[in-house]
PDB file of C-alpha atoms in Angstrom:
ATOM      1  CA  THR A   1      19.756  34.377 -60.239  1.00 51.00           C
ATOM      2  CA  ALA A   2      20.081  38.086 -61.207  1.00 61.00           C
ATOM      3  CA  THR A   3      21.316  39.270 -64.144  1.00 71.00           C
ATOM      4  CA  ASP A   4      25.511  39.868 -62.453  1.00 70.00           C
ATOM      5  CA  SER A   5      24.825  36.842 -60.117  1.00 81.00           C
ATOM      6  CA  LEU A   6      27.767  33.884 -59.992  1.00 84.00           C
ATOM      7  CA  THR A   7      25.377  31.150 -61.511  1.00 88.00           C
ATOM      8  CA  ASN A   8      24.902  33.630 -64.791  1.00 89.00           C
ATOM      9  CA  PHE A   9      29.046  34.336 -64.816  1.00 89.00           C
ATOM     10  CA  TYR A  10      29.491  30.506 -64.790  1.00 92.00           C
ATOM     11  CA  LYS A  11      26.764  29.821 -67.296  1.00 92.00           C
ATOM     12  CA  THR A  12      27.991  32.798 -69.233  1.00 91.00           C
ATOM     13  CA  SER A  13      31.770  31.261 -69.324  1.00 92.00           C
ATOM     14  CA  SER A  14      30.860  27.900 -69.577  1.00 93.00           C
ATOM     15  CA  TYR A  15      28.714  28.482 -72.592  1.00 92.00           C
ATOM     16  CA  ASN A  16      25.357  27.073 -70.934  1.00 92.00           C
ATOM     17  CA  GLN A  17      27.316  24.200 -69.743  1.00 93.00           C
ATOM     18  CA  TYR A  18      27.928  24.758 -66.000  1.00 92.00           C
ATOM     19  CA  ILE A  19      24.827  25.536 -64.459  1.00 91.00           C
ATOM     20  CA  MET A  20      24.904  26.238 -60.580  1.00 87.00           C
ATOM     21  CA  THR A  21      21.736  25.834 -58.638  1.00 86.00           C
ATOM     22  CA  GLY A  22      21.825  25.936 -54.707  1.00 84.00           C
ATOM     23  CA  THR A  23      20.114  27.133 -51.739  1.00 86.00           C
ATOM     24  CA  ALA A  24      20.978  29.722 -48.893  1.00 87.00           C
ATOM     25  CA  ASN A  25      20.702  28.298 -45.463  1.00 90.00           C
ATOM     26  CA  ASP A  26      20.503  30.467 -42.126  1.00 91.00           C
ATOM     27  CA  TRP A  27      23.544  31.206 -40.054  1.00 92.00           C
ATOM     28  CA  LYS A  28      24.363  28.544 -37.567  1.00 93.00           C
ATOM     29  CA  THR A  29      27.043  28.993 -34.411  1.00 93.00           C
ATOM     30  CA  LEU A  30      29.752  25.602 -34.998  1.00 92.00           C
ATOM     31  CA  PRO A  31      30.792  23.846 -31.750  1.00 93.00           C
ATOM     32  CA  SER A  32      34.372  25.024 -31.624  1.00 91.00           C
ATOM     33  CA  GLY A  33      35.848  28.681 -31.036  1.00 86.00           C
ATOM     34  CA  LYS A  34      37.782  29.997 -34.075  1.00 83.00           C
ATOM     35  CA  SER A  35      41.373  29.346 -32.549  1.00 85.00           C
ATOM     36  CA  THR A  36      40.049  25.301 -33.489  1.00 89.00           C
ATOM     37  CA  TYR A  37      39.119  26.516 -36.886  1.00 87.00           C
ATOM     38  CA  GLN A  38      42.308  28.109 -37.573  1.00 84.00           C
ATOM     39  CA  PRO A  39      45.436  26.616 -35.681  1.00 84.00           C
ATOM     40  CA  GLY A  40      48.485  28.549 -36.231  1.00 80.00           C
ATOM     41  CA  GLY A  41      46.677  30.807 -38.430  1.00 75.00           C
ATOM     42  CA  SER A  42      45.627  28.189 -40.990  1.00 80.00           C
ATOM     43  CA  ILE A  43      42.640  26.952 -41.625  1.00 83.00           C
ATOM     44  CA  ALA A  44      42.016  23.168 -40.873  1.00 85.00           C
ATOM     45  CA  TRP A  45      39.827  22.550 -43.750  1.00 83.00           C
ATOM     46  CA  SER A  46      38.846  18.735 -42.350  1.00 82.00           C
ATOM     47  CA  LYS A  47      37.279  20.196 -39.446  1.00 87.00           C
ATOM     48  CA  ILE A  48      35.164  23.329 -40.628  1.00 87.00           C
ATOM     49  CA  VAL A  49      33.904  21.326 -43.598  1.00 86.00           C
ATOM     50  CA  LYS A  50      32.781  18.558 -41.080  1.00 85.00           C
ATOM     51  CA  ASP A  51      31.223  20.740 -38.760  1.00 89.00           C
ATOM     52  CA  ALA A  52      29.126  23.100 -41.112  1.00 89.00           C
ATOM     53  CA  ILE A  53      27.852  19.976 -42.790  1.00 86.00           C
ATOM     54  CA  GLN A  54      26.600  18.455 -39.276  1.00 86.00           C
ATOM     55  CA  ALA A  55      25.416  21.996 -38.136  1.00 90.00           C
ATOM     56  CA  HIS A  56      23.229  22.035 -41.551  1.00 89.00           C
ATOM     57  CA  LYS A  57      22.354  18.271 -42.115  1.00 83.00           C
ATOM     58  CA  GLY A  58      18.937  18.505 -40.667  1.00 85.00           C
ATOM     59  CA  THR A  59      17.570  20.695 -43.125  1.00 86.00           C
ATOM     60  CA  VAL A  60      20.279  19.824 -45.950  1.00 85.00           C
ATOM     61  CA  ASN A  61      20.282  16.328 -47.973  1.00 81.00           C
ATOM     62  CA  PHE A  62      24.674  16.219 -48.577  1.00 78.00           C
ATOM     63  CA  SER A  63      24.376  13.172 -50.719  1.00 75.00           C
ATOM     64  CA  ASN A  64      22.622  15.327 -53.457  1.00 77.00           C
ATOM     65  CA  VAL A  65      25.198  18.178 -52.933  1.00 83.00           C
ATOM     66  CA  ASP A  66      28.579  18.592 -55.094  1.00 85.00           C
ATOM     67  CA  GLY A  67      30.440  22.033 -53.454  1.00 87.00           C
ATOM     68  CA  ILE A  68      29.510  23.871 -50.619  1.00 88.00           C
ATOM     69  CA  ILE A  69      29.967  27.562 -50.016  1.00 88.00           C
ATOM     70  CA  ILE A  70      31.411  28.019 -46.217  1.00 89.00           C
ATOM     71  CA  VAL A  71      30.934  31.683 -45.097  1.00 88.00           C
ATOM     72  CA  THR A  72      31.638  32.947 -41.587  1.00 87.00           C
ATOM     73  CA  ASN A  73      30.900  35.924 -39.646  1.00 84.00           C
ATOM     74  CA  ASP A  74      34.830  36.533 -38.971  1.00 83.00           C
ATOM     75  CA  CYS A  75      38.072  36.113 -40.305  1.00 81.00           C
ATOM     76  CA  ALA A  76      38.867  32.724 -41.140  1.00 77.00           C
ATOM     77  CA  ASP A  77      42.650  32.927 -41.017  1.00 77.00           C
ATOM     78  CA  SER A  78      45.399  35.289 -40.130  1.00 76.00           C
ATOM     79  CA  LEU A  79      45.428  36.778 -43.715  1.00 77.00           C
ATOM     80  CA  CYS A  80      41.439  37.540 -43.510  1.00 78.00           C
ATOM     81  CA  ALA A  81      41.372  36.029 -47.223  1.00 80.00           C
ATOM     82  CA  ALA A  82      38.965  34.183 -49.078  1.00 82.00           C
ATOM     83  CA  TYR A  83      39.598  30.426 -50.523  1.00 84.00           C
ATOM     84  CA  GLY A  84      38.373  27.407 -52.931  1.00 85.00           C
ATOM     85  CA  TYR A  85      39.705  23.732 -52.675  1.00 82.00           C
ATOM     86  CA  LEU A  86      41.793  23.424 -55.682  1.00 82.00           C
ATOM     87  CA  GLY A  87      39.740  20.606 -57.312  1.00 81.00           C
ATOM     88  CA  LYS A  88      36.866  18.262 -54.784  1.00 81.00           C
ATOM     89  CA  PHE A  89      37.783  17.746 -51.624  1.00 76.00           C
ATOM     90  CA  ASN A  90      37.790  13.897 -50.210  1.00 74.00           C
ATOM     91  CA  TRP A  91      36.306  14.241 -46.470  1.00 67.00           C
ATOM     92  CA  ASP A  92      35.067  10.917 -44.578  1.00 64.00           C
ATOM     93  CA  GLY A  93      31.794  12.172 -42.533  1.00 60.00           C
ATOM     94  CA  GLY A  94      31.295   9.178 -40.916  1.00 59.00           C
ATOM     95  CA  THR A  95      28.734   7.177 -40.764  1.00 54.00           C
ATOM     96  CA  ASP A  96      25.567   9.767 -40.779  1.00 57.00           C
ATOM     97  CA  VAL A  97      26.939  11.206 -43.555  1.00 57.00           C
ATOM     98  CA  GLY A  98      29.679   9.209 -45.418  1.00 58.00           C
ATOM     99  CA  ILE A  99      32.531   9.940 -47.677  1.00 56.00           C
ATOM    100  CA  LYS A 100      32.117  12.922 -49.263  1.00 66.00           C
ATOM    101  CA  ASN A 101      33.919  14.196 -52.347  1.00 78.00           C
ATOM    102  CA  ILE A 102      32.885  17.985 -52.934  1.00 82.00           C
ATOM    103  CA  ARG A 103      34.153  21.459 -54.037  1.00 85.00           C
ATOM    104  CA  VAL A 104      34.621  23.855 -50.879  1.00 86.00           C
ATOM    105  CA  SER A 105      34.875  27.319 -50.654  1.00 87.00           C
ATOM    106  CA  LEU A 106      35.354  29.461 -47.425  1.00 85.00           C
ATOM    107  CA  LEU A 107      34.156  33.428 -47.809  1.00 84.00           C
ATOM    108  CA  PRO A 108      34.570  35.908 -45.069  1.00 82.00           C
ATOM    109  CA  ASP A 109      31.623  38.503 -44.525  1.00 79.00           C
ATOM    110  CA  VAL A 110      33.531  41.170 -42.842  1.00 76.00           C
ATOM    111  CA  ASN A 111      33.038  44.728 -42.840  1.00 64.00           C
ATOM    112  CA  ASP A 112      30.699  44.856 -46.023  1.00 57.00           C
ATOM    113  CA  PHE A 113      33.996  43.495 -47.728  1.00 54.00           C
ATOM    114  CA  TRP A 114      33.163  40.289 -49.355  1.00 56.00           C
ATOM    115  CA  CYS A 115      30.710  38.021 -50.901  1.00 54.00           C
ATOM    116  CA  CYS A 116      27.290  39.604 -48.966  1.00 50.00           C
ATOM    117  CA  GLY A 117      28.382  43.043 -48.158  1.00 45.00           C
ATOM    118  CA  THR A 118      27.604  46.475 -49.928  1.00 46.00           C
ATOM    119  CA  LEU A 119      29.837  46.005 -52.338  1.00 47.00           C
ATOM    120  CA  SER A 120      28.982  42.906 -53.819  1.00 47.00           C
ATOM    121  CA  THR A 121      30.776  43.472 -57.281  1.00 56.00           C
ATOM    122  CA  ARG A 122      34.050  42.757 -55.069  1.00 59.00           C
ATOM    123  CA  GLY A 123      32.278  40.193 -53.030  1.00 72.00           C
ATOM    124  CA  LEU A 124      31.101  38.188 -56.535  1.00 79.00           C
ATOM    125  CA  SER A 125      34.763  38.493 -57.914  1.00 80.00           C
ATOM    126  CA  VAL A 126      36.103  37.060 -54.718  1.00 82.00           C
ATOM    127  CA  ALA A 127      33.305  34.178 -55.031  1.00 84.00           C
ATOM    128  CA  ALA A 128      34.066  33.349 -58.972  1.00 87.00           C
ATOM    129  CA  HIS A 129      38.041  33.397 -57.983  1.00 86.00           C
ATOM    130  CA  GLU A 130      37.393  30.926 -55.405  1.00 87.00           C
ATOM    131  CA  LEU A 131      35.025  28.801 -56.984  1.00 89.00           C
ATOM    132  CA  GLY A 132      36.956  28.834 -60.438  1.00 90.00           C
ATOM    133  CA  HIS A 133      39.627  27.039 -58.060  1.00 89.00           C
ATOM    134  CA  ASN A 134      37.075  24.215 -56.794  1.00 89.00           C
ATOM    135  CA  LEU A 135      36.805  23.348 -61.054  1.00 91.00           C
ATOM    136  CA  THR A 136      40.716  22.720 -61.023  1.00 89.00           C
ATOM    137  CA  PHE A 137      41.723  26.487 -62.436  1.00 90.00           C
ATOM    138  CA  ASP A 138      44.980  27.522 -60.426  1.00 87.00           C
ATOM    139  CA  HIS A 139      46.167  31.457 -60.536  1.00 84.00           C
ATOM    140  CA  THR A 140      47.442  32.989 -63.512  1.00 82.00           C
ATOM    141  CA  PRO A 141      50.265  35.085 -62.688  1.00 70.00           C
ATOM    142  CA  PRO A 142      50.638  38.461 -63.697  1.00 60.00           C
ATOM    143  CA  PRO A 143      52.064  39.072 -67.077  1.00 55.00           C
ATOM    144  CA  PRO A 144      55.309  41.090 -68.460  1.00 54.00           C
ATOM    145  CA  GLY A 145      55.040  44.958 -68.656  1.00 51.00           C
ATOM    146  CA  VAL A 146      53.664  47.859 -67.318  1.00 45.00           C
ATOM    147  CA  TRP A 147      50.924  45.794 -65.579  1.00 46.00           C
ATOM    148  CA  SER A 148      53.194  43.951 -63.260  1.00 47.00           C
ATOM    149  CA  ILE A 149      56.018  46.314 -63.126  1.00 50.00           C
ATOM    150  CA  GLY A 150      57.537  45.188 -59.061  1.00 54.00           C
ATOM    151  CA  VAL A 151      54.882  42.687 -59.037  1.00 55.00           C
ATOM    152  CA  THR A 152      55.535  38.769 -58.431  1.00 58.00           C
ATOM    153  CA  ASP A 153      52.481  37.147 -56.754  1.00 64.00           C
ATOM    154  CA  ALA A 154      49.344  35.736 -58.662  1.00 71.00           C
ATOM    155  CA  TYR A 155      47.254  38.465 -57.777  1.00 71.00           C
ATOM    156  CA  HIS A 156      47.966  40.962 -60.387  1.00 71.00           C
ATOM    157  CA  ASP A 157      47.096  39.800 -63.843  1.00 78.00           C
ATOM    158  CA  PRO A 158      44.400  42.134 -64.774  1.00 80.00           C
ATOM    159  CA  TRP A 159      42.995  39.882 -67.130  1.00 84.00           C
ATOM    160  CA  SER A 160      42.067  37.340 -65.593  1.00 87.00           C
ATOM    161  CA  ALA A 161      39.189  36.019 -62.812  1.00 87.00           C
ATOM    162  CA  LEU A 162      41.638  33.088 -61.462  1.00 87.00           C
ATOM    163  CA  SER A 163      44.266  36.333 -60.435  1.00 82.00           C
ATOM    164  CA  GLY A 164      42.521  39.781 -58.874  1.00 69.00           C
ATOM    165  CA  GLY A 165      42.393  42.209 -61.380  1.00 55.00           C
ATOM    166  CA  TYR A 166      39.862  44.774 -62.008  1.00 52.00           C
ATOM    167  CA  ASP A 167      38.348  48.010 -62.038  1.00 53.00           C
ATOM    168  CA  GLY A 168      35.323  46.905 -60.090  1.00 59.00           C
ATOM    169  CA  GLU A 169      32.905  47.745 -62.525  1.00 65.00           C
ATOM    170  CA  SER A 170      31.998  44.177 -62.864  1.00 71.00           C
ATOM    171  CA  LEU A 171      33.729  40.344 -62.817  1.00 77.00           C
ATOM    172  CA  THR A 172      36.674  39.831 -64.937  1.00 84.00           C
ATOM    173  CA  GLY A 173      36.437  37.293 -67.147  1.00 88.00           C
ATOM    174  CA  LEU A 174      37.768  33.907 -67.175  1.00 91.00           C
ATOM    175  CA  ILE A 175      40.960  33.047 -69.979  1.00 92.00           C
ATOM    176  CA  MET A 176      40.417  30.653 -72.703  1.00 93.00           C
ATOM    177  CA  GLY A 177      43.042  28.447 -71.868  1.00 92.00           C
ATOM    178  CA  GLN A 178      40.967  27.399 -68.761  1.00 92.00           C
ATOM    179  CA  ARG A 179      37.635  27.346 -69.589  1.00 94.00           C
ATOM    180  CA  ASP A 180      39.156  24.811 -72.477  1.00 94.00           C
ATOM    181  CA  SER A 181      41.065  23.095 -69.953  1.00 92.00           C
ATOM    182  CA  ILE A 182      38.003  21.036 -68.902  1.00 93.00           C
ATOM    183  CA  GLY A 183      36.344  20.640 -72.350  1.00 94.00           C
ATOM    184  CA  TRP A 184      33.807  24.263 -72.657  1.00 94.00           C
ATOM    185  CA  VAL A 185      35.356  25.365 -75.683  1.00 93.00           C
ATOM    186  CA  SER A 186      34.206  23.117 -78.736  1.00 91.00           C
ATOM    187  CA  THR A 187      36.733  22.429 -81.849  1.00 91.00           C
ATOM    188  CA  ALA A 188      35.029  24.102 -84.037  1.00 89.00           C
ATOM    189  CA  ASN A 189      35.457  27.307 -81.894  1.00 91.00           C
ATOM    190  CA  LYS A 190      39.453  27.355 -81.466  1.00 92.00           C
ATOM    191  CA  VAL A 191      42.077  26.860 -84.253  1.00 94.00           C
ATOM    192  CA  THR A 192      45.955  25.880 -84.491  1.00 93.00           C
ATOM    193  CA  ILE A 193      48.400  28.342 -86.526  1.00 91.00           C
ATOM    194  CA  LEU A 194      51.325  25.799 -87.182  1.00 88.00           C
ATOM    195  CA  ARG A 195      54.613  27.511 -86.810  1.00 81.00           C
ATOM    196  CA  GLY A 196      56.216  28.802 -90.511  1.00 83.00           C
ATOM    197  CA  THR A 197      52.838  29.558 -91.276  1.00 87.00           C
ATOM    198  CA  SER A 198      51.330  32.672 -92.094  1.00 86.00           C
ATOM    199  CA  ASN A 199      47.616  33.319 -91.201  1.00 84.00           C
ATOM    200  CA  THR A 200      45.312  35.787 -91.017  1.00 90.00           C
ATOM    201  CA  ILE A 201      42.279  35.151 -88.548  1.00 90.00           C
ATOM    202  CA  THR A 202      38.913  36.669 -86.871  1.00 92.00           C
ATOM    203  CA  LEU A 203      38.408  36.036 -83.365  1.00 93.00           C
ATOM    204  CA  ASP A 204      34.878  36.329 -81.590  1.00 92.00           C
ATOM    205  CA  THR A 205      35.199  37.542 -78.050  1.00 90.00           C
ATOM    206  CA  ASN A 206      35.618  35.361 -75.252  1.00 88.00           C
ATOM    207  CA  ASN A 207      31.932  35.307 -74.214  1.00 83.00           C
ATOM    208  CA  GLU A 208      30.495  35.372 -77.166  1.00 76.00           C
ATOM    209  CA  VAL A 209      27.912  32.208 -77.648  1.00 69.00           C
ATOM    210  CA  GLN A 210      29.784  29.506 -79.436  1.00 62.00           C
ATOM    211  CA  SER A 211      27.766  29.485 -82.285  1.00 62.00           C
ATOM    212  CA  GLY A 212      29.696  32.517 -83.702  1.00 70.00           C
ATOM    213  CA  PRO A 213      31.014  32.503 -87.034  1.00 82.00           C
ATOM    214  CA  ASN A 214      34.531  32.548 -85.979  1.00 90.00           C
ATOM    215  CA  PRO A 215      36.534  31.033 -83.234  1.00 92.00           C
ATOM    216  CA  GLN A 216      36.936  32.093 -79.897  1.00 92.00           C
ATOM    217  CA  MET A 217      40.822  31.104 -79.433  1.00 94.00           C
ATOM    218  CA  ALA A 218      44.248  30.372 -81.423  1.00 95.00           C
ATOM    219  CA  PHE A 219      47.233  28.083 -80.377  1.00 92.00           C
ATOM    220  CA  VAL A 220      50.388  28.762 -81.655  1.00 91.00           C
ATOM    221  CA  PRO A 221      52.781  25.788 -81.227  1.00 88.00           C
ATOM    222  CA  LEU A 222      56.050  26.036 -79.841  1.00 85.00           C
ATOM    223  CA  SER A 223      59.641  24.581 -80.697  1.00 84.00           C
ATOM    224  CA  ASP A 224      59.561  23.285 -76.869  1.00 80.00           C
ATOM    225  CA  GLY A 225      56.456  21.679 -77.291  1.00 78.00           C
ATOM    226  CA  THR A 226      54.465  24.589 -75.033  1.00 81.00           C
ATOM    227  CA  LYS A 227      51.940  26.686 -76.747  1.00 86.00           C
ATOM    228  CA  TYR A 228      51.045  30.369 -77.146  1.00 91.00           C
ATOM    229  CA  ILE A 229      46.962  30.989 -76.872  1.00 94.00           C
ATOM    230  CA  LEU A 230      45.221  34.201 -78.532  1.00 94.00           C
ATOM    231  CA  GLU A 231      42.242  35.528 -77.635  1.00 94.00           C
ATOM    232  CA  ALA A 232      39.884  38.554 -77.732  1.00 94.00           C
ATOM    233  CA  ARG A 233      38.651  40.564 -75.207  1.00 92.00           C
ATOM    234  CA  LYS A 234      35.913  43.294 -74.992  1.00 90.00           C
ATOM    235  CA  ASP A 235      34.540  44.950 -72.096  1.00 87.00           C
ATOM    236  CA  GLY A 236      31.238  43.823 -70.742  1.00 83.00           C
ATOM    237  CA  LEU A 237      29.372  41.725 -68.450  1.00 81.00           C
ATOM    238  CA  PHE A 238      31.298  39.069 -66.771  1.00 83.00           C
ATOM    239  CA  ASP A 239      34.336  40.497 -68.506  1.00 85.00           C
ATOM    240  CA  ASP A 240      35.541  43.683 -66.741  1.00 81.00           C
ATOM    241  CA  THR A 241      38.837  44.539 -68.717  1.00 83.00           C
ATOM    242  CA  PRO A 242      41.597  46.983 -67.947  1.00 81.00           C
ATOM    243  CA  LEU A 243      40.420  50.453 -68.220  1.00 80.00           C
ATOM    244  CA  ASP A 244      37.961  49.579 -70.552  1.00 84.00           C
ATOM    245  CA  ASN A 245      40.361  48.157 -72.974  1.00 86.00           C
ATOM    246  CA  GLU A 246      39.345  45.351 -75.922  1.00 90.00           C
ATOM    247  CA  GLY A 247      41.570  44.033 -78.182  1.00 91.00           C
ATOM    248  CA  ILE A 248      43.908  40.632 -78.343  1.00 93.00           C
ATOM    249  CA  ILE A 249      45.580  38.932 -75.641  1.00 92.00           C
ATOM    250  CA  ILE A 250      48.332  36.699 -75.988  1.00 91.00           C
ATOM    251  CA  TYR A 251      49.719  33.949 -73.676  1.00 88.00           C
ATOM    252  CA  LYS A 252      51.355  30.684 -72.646  1.00 85.00           C
ATOM    253  CA  PHE A 253      49.079  28.607 -70.902  1.00 81.00           C
ATOM    254  CA  PHE A 254      49.913  26.127 -67.797  1.00 74.00           C
ATOM    255  CA  PRO A 255      47.370  24.560 -66.273  1.00 67.00           C
ATOM    256  CA  ASN A 256      48.843  24.998 -62.993  1.00 65.00           C
ATOM    257  CA  GLY A 257      49.583  28.571 -62.709  1.00 61.00           C
ATOM    258  CA  ASN A 258      53.096  28.255 -63.284  1.00 53.00           C
TER     259      ASN A 258
END
């Protein structure tokens, strides 16, 4: 519930439409060894989710749970990475738990580096990224130009929480294309600029309250059926822009991250 909390990040990013509530539970020892949960270096999702729920079902009513964040006290796989399951995870917990369709994220708490360590800003950024996957947001690949010279992976776009770029002061914002893809952007807060026309528009920044006087995103349809998105960004809480820059960014948005 702190000002810079994960809850407030998504409350701000969704314009008060996605409110996270939950409880933190004490550590539990799972019944199997590490090799069982990461066979061949990858994560056995069904196994670790089942055992984590079984370990906590005595104190947690999972029938009312929409999502879980599993925190491990060691690396969960050979990469020592964090993960968010894309969308909801359909899991059969047996007769005592039932079939669950839940959001699942997995965060290692290792060497004061992730969600619970001394570098909490880094941890919040990672957690926001992984929970974004739970909401169906895919990675945003890096843009062309100086920010991505020699970079081909999906973790170097400095303008997107679903990439990996930030300078460590706060969390990087969610791009407007992703917010709009799940209905968080109202019709009044987006505008279309038709091909062959000339328009002058003023955009409010992405984290301003949606009752502002100007739209927060603009679409530019292209001849191939795709479109560019324009949005205004300004450095601040929940939008740590590169080098604290501000201005308009333009990108072609694909919901699947390609």
